[in-house]
Short mmCIF file of C-alpha atoms in Angstrom, two decimals:
data_model
loop_
_atom_site.label_atom_id
_atom_site.label_comp_id
_atom_site.label_asym_id
_atom_site.label_seq_id
_atom_site.Cartn_x
_atom_site.Cartn_y
_atom_site.Cartn_z
CA MET D 175 14.02 53.05 27.88
CA LYS D 176 12.46 51.44 24.80
CA THR D 177 13.20 53.03 21.43
CA LEU D 178 11.16 52.52 18.27
CA VAL D 179 12.96 52.80 14.96
CA THR D 180 10.79 53.08 11.85
CA GLY D 181 12.57 52.21 8.63
CA ALA D 182 14.81 49.94 10.70
CA THR D 183 15.88 47.78 7.74
CA GLY D 184 16.75 50.73 5.52
CA TYR D 185 19.97 52.48 4.59
CA LEU D 186 19.99 54.64 7.74
CA GLY D 187 17.94 52.34 9.93
CA ILE D 188 20.38 49.43 10.01
CA PRO D 189 23.35 51.44 11.33
CA LEU D 190 21.10 53.31 13.78
CA VAL D 191 19.70 50.08 15.23
CA LYS D 192 23.22 48.69 15.53
CA ALA D 193 24.46 51.86 17.28
CA LEU D 194 21.58 51.80 19.77
CA VAL D 195 22.16 48.12 20.53
CA CYS D 196 25.90 48.78 21.05
CA ARG D 197 24.83 51.26 23.74
CA GLY D 198 22.77 48.52 25.38
CA MET D 199 19.44 50.09 24.44
CA PRO D 200 16.42 47.87 23.75
CA VAL D 201 15.03 48.61 20.29
CA ARG D 202 11.66 47.92 18.75
CA ALA D 203 12.18 47.79 14.99
CA LEU D 204 9.23 48.45 12.71
CA ILE D 205 9.69 46.26 9.65
CA ARG D 206 7.52 45.60 6.61
CA THR D 207 9.10 42.26 5.71
CA GLU D 208 11.24 39.84 7.66
CA SER D 209 13.44 39.13 4.64
CA LYS D 210 15.44 42.32 5.24
CA SER D 211 15.67 41.99 9.02
CA HIS D 212 18.72 39.70 9.19
CA HIS D 213 21.03 42.74 9.54
CA ILE D 214 19.39 43.85 12.78
CA ARG D 215 18.58 40.59 14.54
CA HIS D 216 19.85 40.81 18.10
CA PRO D 217 18.54 39.88 21.58
CA LEU D 218 17.90 43.59 22.29
CA VAL D 219 15.91 44.06 19.07
CA GLU D 220 12.19 43.29 18.99
CA LEU D 221 10.90 43.02 15.43
CA VAL D 222 7.37 44.35 14.87
CA LYS D 223 5.85 43.78 11.48
CA GLY D 224 3.85 46.77 10.30
CA ASP D 225 3.62 49.85 8.17
CA ILE D 226 3.44 53.54 9.03
CA THR D 227 0.38 53.87 6.80
CA ASP D 228 -1.49 51.28 8.88
CA SER D 229 -2.54 52.78 12.22
CA LYS D 230 -3.37 49.40 13.78
CA SER D 231 0.09 47.90 13.23
CA LEU D 232 1.73 51.22 14.05
CA LYS D 233 -0.08 51.42 17.39
CA ARG D 234 1.43 48.03 18.36
CA ALA D 235 4.87 49.35 17.48
CA VAL D 236 4.53 52.65 19.38
CA LYS D 237 2.95 51.22 22.55
CA GLY D 238 5.36 51.31 25.49
CA CYS D 239 8.09 53.26 23.71
CA ASP D 240 9.78 56.28 25.28
CA GLN D 241 11.34 57.62 22.12
CA ILE D 242 11.08 57.18 18.37
CA PHE D 243 13.52 57.59 15.51
CA HIS D 244 11.34 58.04 12.42
CA LEU D 245 13.33 57.02 9.35
CA ALA D 246 10.66 55.21 7.32
CA ALA D 247 9.93 56.85 3.97
CA PHE D 248 9.08 56.18 0.38
CA ALA D 249 12.27 57.43 -1.22
CA GLY D 250 12.02 56.17 -4.77
CA ILE D 251 12.69 58.59 -7.60
CA TRP D 252 9.77 57.32 -9.66
CA THR D 253 6.63 55.29 -9.18
CA ARG D 254 3.51 54.40 -11.13
CA ASN D 255 1.56 55.71 -8.13
CA PRO D 256 2.84 59.21 -7.26
CA GLN D 257 0.39 59.34 -4.31
CA LEU D 258 2.71 56.91 -2.48
CA TYR D 259 5.04 59.80 -1.62
CA TYR D 260 2.23 61.63 0.15
CA GLN D 261 0.65 58.53 1.72
CA VAL D 262 3.88 57.21 3.20
CA ASN D 263 5.92 60.32 3.90
CA VAL D 264 3.23 62.80 4.95
CA GLU D 265 0.31 60.72 6.21
CA GLY D 266 2.63 58.08 7.67
CA THR D 267 4.38 60.80 9.68
CA ARG D 268 1.02 62.21 10.81
CA ASN D 269 -0.10 58.69 11.88
CA LEU D 270 3.09 58.11 13.82
CA LEU D 271 3.09 61.46 15.62
CA SER D 272 -0.60 61.19 16.51
CA LEU D 273 -0.02 57.80 18.09
CA ALA D 274 3.15 59.03 19.79
CA ILE D 275 1.18 61.76 21.56
CA GLU D 276 -1.63 59.32 22.39
CA GLU D 277 0.85 56.84 23.89
CA GLY D 278 2.89 59.45 25.81
CA VAL D 279 6.12 59.12 23.85
CA ARG D 280 8.59 61.70 25.20
CA LYS D 281 10.75 62.30 22.14
CA VAL D 282 10.55 61.80 18.37
CA VAL D 283 13.44 62.40 16.00
CA LEU D 284 12.32 62.87 12.40
CA THR D 285 14.78 62.15 9.60
CA SER D 286 14.21 64.21 6.49
CA THR D 287 16.31 65.13 3.45
CA ALA D 288 18.43 68.06 2.35
CA GLY D 289 16.10 68.33 -0.65
CA VAL D 290 13.55 70.15 1.52
CA MET D 291 15.87 73.16 1.58
CA GLY D 292 15.78 73.50 -2.20
CA PRO D 293 18.77 74.57 -4.24
CA VAL D 294 21.52 76.60 -2.61
CA VAL D 295 20.64 80.28 -2.95
CA ASN D 296 23.25 81.95 -0.78
CA GLN D 297 26.52 80.38 -1.85
CA GLY D 298 28.67 79.60 1.17
CA VAL D 299 25.99 80.42 3.76
CA PRO D 300 24.81 77.35 5.69
CA VAL D 301 21.07 76.78 6.04
CA ASN D 302 19.20 75.24 8.96
CA GLU D 303 15.67 74.75 10.27
CA GLN D 304 15.23 78.50 10.86
CA THR D 305 16.33 79.55 7.37
CA VAL D 306 13.58 81.37 5.50
CA TYR D 307 13.47 80.16 1.93
CA LYS D 308 11.10 79.60 -0.93
CA PRO D 309 11.44 75.91 -1.72
CA THR D 310 11.91 74.66 -5.23
CA PHE D 311 11.57 70.91 -5.33
CA PHE D 312 13.33 68.59 -7.74
CA SER D 313 11.11 65.61 -6.97
CA LEU D 314 7.86 64.51 -5.38
CA TYR D 315 9.99 62.88 -2.70
CA ASP D 316 11.52 66.23 -1.70
CA GLU D 317 8.13 67.91 -1.72
CA SER D 318 6.54 65.17 0.41
CA LYS D 319 9.37 65.32 2.94
CA PHE D 320 8.91 69.11 3.16
CA GLU D 321 5.21 68.54 3.88
CA ALA D 322 6.10 65.87 6.46
CA GLU D 323 8.39 68.36 8.23
CA ASN D 324 5.54 70.85 8.36
CA VAL D 325 3.29 68.17 9.85
CA ALA D 326 5.96 67.50 12.49
CA LEU D 327 6.35 71.20 13.27
CA GLY D 328 2.60 71.33 13.86
CA PHE D 329 2.97 68.64 16.50
CA GLN D 330 5.45 70.81 18.41
CA ASP D 331 2.50 73.07 19.21
CA ARG D 332 0.85 70.04 20.78
CA GLY D 333 3.74 69.42 23.14
CA MET D 334 5.88 67.04 21.10
#
């Protein structure tokens, strides 16, 4: 079983790739630059240079994979180009999921952020994916990740 990890050289991606490799699983790691890939170099790891906003490079990464862990995101707290949050987090997720369906990927795990739940309203009551809430976002990052989750939920209706 081949597993694609987007955001493989990031804060969560590095330990995930290492954990998968420790289980003997072959990993295809989507990377933007090779300079950060030294943490995940291993015989079971295939590095694929690309970007989730570029469908052509993304298609190469998705092809032949059975499952995907989608961790790639633009997580900065500020940028000169606020559209990056939407382009990377929302449209990048849409690109990935569209190609996953096209290529017959069986399972995709999307990593989001607690910020999509907004501030705690009911003190002491845990929230989850079924919690009904009116989101209040503290950043464009949180808002874009909320939109990306909604994109992903839409793909459930298409069999993902």
